[in-house]
C-alpha angles and dihedrals in degrees: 000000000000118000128276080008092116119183127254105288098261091039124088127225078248084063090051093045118126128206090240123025123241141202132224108277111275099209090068110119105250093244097053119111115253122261127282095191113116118216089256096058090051101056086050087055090044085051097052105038082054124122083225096057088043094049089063088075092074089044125098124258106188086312124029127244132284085018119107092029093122091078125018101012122240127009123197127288122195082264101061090039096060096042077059096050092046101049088042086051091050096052095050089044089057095052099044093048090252118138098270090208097052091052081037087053086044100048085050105044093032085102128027096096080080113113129223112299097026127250079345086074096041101063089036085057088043086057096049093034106062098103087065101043103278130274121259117172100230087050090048089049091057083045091052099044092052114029112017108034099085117238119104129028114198125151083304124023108272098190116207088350106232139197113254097243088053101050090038083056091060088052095113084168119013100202140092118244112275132175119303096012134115108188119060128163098212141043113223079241096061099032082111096067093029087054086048088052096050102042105149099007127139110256109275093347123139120217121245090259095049085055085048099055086039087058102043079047095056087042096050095045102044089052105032098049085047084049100046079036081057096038087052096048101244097107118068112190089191080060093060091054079074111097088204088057089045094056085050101053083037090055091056095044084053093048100043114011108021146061088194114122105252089246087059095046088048099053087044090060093047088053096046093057082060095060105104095236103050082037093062081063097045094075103062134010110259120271105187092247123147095264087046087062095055097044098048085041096057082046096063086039089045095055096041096051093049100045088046086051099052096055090042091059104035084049087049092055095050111041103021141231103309130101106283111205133169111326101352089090143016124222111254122210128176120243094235097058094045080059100052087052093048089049086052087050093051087046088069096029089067101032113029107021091041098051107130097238093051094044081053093051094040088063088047097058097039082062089053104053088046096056085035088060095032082054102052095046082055094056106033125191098359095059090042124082112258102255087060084054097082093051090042088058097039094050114116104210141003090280092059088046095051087048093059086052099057092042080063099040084050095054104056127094118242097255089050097049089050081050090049096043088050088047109041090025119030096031096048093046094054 
């Protein structure tokens, strides 16, 4: 760490560590002050200055973009997630002591290991890849902030160079891939930066920022995708009034996103349709007017606030009033607001992710990414941009290989993997 840049009161110099040292920037005019940013606050600006962080504005969301514009403008892209999740983060670390630019760093970057087409396209690269050890998008985000994302060379590519607190907040799941699992947090190539990162840490166990950011994920994601499902049209709050549409949504957060009893779910919904704000939306469907706006748009403030609140307060019960950092807390939150997110989740999941057309192009572009990748293995280093070259030469076998071309793969838009598939795919097969 540079000199006179000290670490966030509750956090170590071994929290601030970086896999490579650095000195003060040599271009500042000799006059100049010196710096106030703390490392913390560094790693959040190298995050957010990234390619990687830039490229999730042509990913899907729940939609992808440019799709659902004709009513209701203009739904959600990774990008502007992640500006949300990070913004929601921020706001629960200040008021549980926590650094607010550690849990800020995690909600941007928490993300941008996912390929084109969203979680679509991660389970179409875990498919291709397994040869390699599977993709998995939290694994490919650790991947991203400390060997792709072009910063810092050292004897191995570092990536953006993080501090340790900030990478381990990104640590969804803190594991490598074993058998019978389907989230990891680490490819075997990678396990010598993830053991640097979590030097010291408890087995498995998340810190205290990485539950944060997991939270304000799971909370901007519940209420916003509910919020672009009712703008498009495709989410209609009087439906839910009916039991037998209830059962239904209660039925799917029991089955994906809840441990609840359905009874339960299904009370907890009931209860949720009563609360002012969601019961402005139950009279009419929504028709985009002016007073249509405001009220869809306290109901997103209304929701967020009440779902930050709750773990504030249930984390300050258990663990006090001091500052809570990395392992000396866990994030509390009370089972019945878990259930009212997973009920929100299930909301989008019936009535906007298992509608028949996008089930059909979701086919399609799975299809897509697996003769895309199939094509550029094929290939090798002609068909790759030039910053994947140098790992395509040095692999050793035809798993490495394969791993340099879904790093690439991963990387692309979606407009610019159905560009690549027209061009590596469609024109050399004519």
């Amino acid at each position: 760490m540079p000199p006179g840049h000290a670490p966030t009161p509750g956090y170590t110099e071994h929290d601030a560590a970086r896999l490579s040292g650095e000195q003060d920037k040599s271009a500042i005019l000799p006059d100049s002050p010196p710096a106030r940013r703390g490392p913390f606050a560094r790693d959040r600006a190298r995050v957010l200055h990234s390619a990687a962080l830039r490229r999730l504005a042509g990913k899907t969301q729940v939609v992808g973009p440019g799709e659902g514009t004709e009513v209701g403008g203009v739904p959600r892209t990774r990008l502007t997630h992640s500006l949300e999740v990070a913004q929601i983060g921020r706001d629960i670390a200040e008021e549980l002591g926590a650094d607010p630019d550690v849990v800020d760093t995690a909600g941007l970057a928490h993300d941008i290991g996912h390929p084109p087409f969203g979680h679509n396209g991660e389970r179409a690269l875990d498919i291709v890849a397994q040869r390699c050890g599977g993709f998995e998008g939290n694994a490919q985000t650790l991947r991203i902030l400390t060997r792709l994302e072009p910063k810092v060379l050292g004897e191995r590519e570092h990536g953006l160079n993080l501090t340790r607190a900030c990478l381990d907040a990104t640590a969804k799941y803190p594991w490598p891939r074993t058998a019978g699992t389907t989230k990891f947090g680490v490819y075997a190539d990678d396990l010598a930066v993830f053991e640097w990162v979590r030097d010291g840490a408890p087995p498995r166990r998340r810190c205290l920022e990485a539950q944060v950011m997991d939270w304000a994920d799971d909370v901007a994601y519940s209420v916003h995708d509910v919020e672009d499902g009712v703008r498009s049209g495709r989410i209609s709050f009087p439906a839910l009034t009916q039991p037998e549409e209830r059962t239904v949504v209660a039925h799917l957060a029991a089955k994906h996103f809840s441990a609840e009893p359905l009874s339960g779910l299904e009370d907890v919904a009931a209860d949720l349709l009563r609360l002012p704000a969601v019961a402005a939306l139950t009279g009419a469907d929504y028709d985009d007017s002016l007073g249509a706006q405001v009220a869809l748009k306290r109901l997103t403030s209304e929701l967020v606030g009440r779902f930050v609140a709750a773990a504030v307060t249930a984390t300050r019960r258990d663990h006090g009033d001091g500052p809570l950092t990395r392992y000396a807390a866990d994030l509390v939150v009370p089972a019945r607001v878990a259930a009212e997110v997973a009920l929100l989740k299930a909301v989008a999941l019936r009535y906007v992710m298992s509608d028949p057309s996008r089930l059909a192009l979701q086919a399609i572009q799975r299809e897509w990414l697996e003769s895309l990748v199939d094509a550029l293995a094929a290939r090798g280093a002609a068909a790759l941009e030039p910053a994947f070259v140098p790992a395509w030469e040095a692999a050793g076998d035809d798993a490495a290989r394969l791993r340099v071309v879904i790093d690439q793969v991963a990387e692309l838009t979606d407009a610019q993997a159905v560009r690549w598939h027209r061009v590596h795919v469609l024109d050399r097969s004519l």
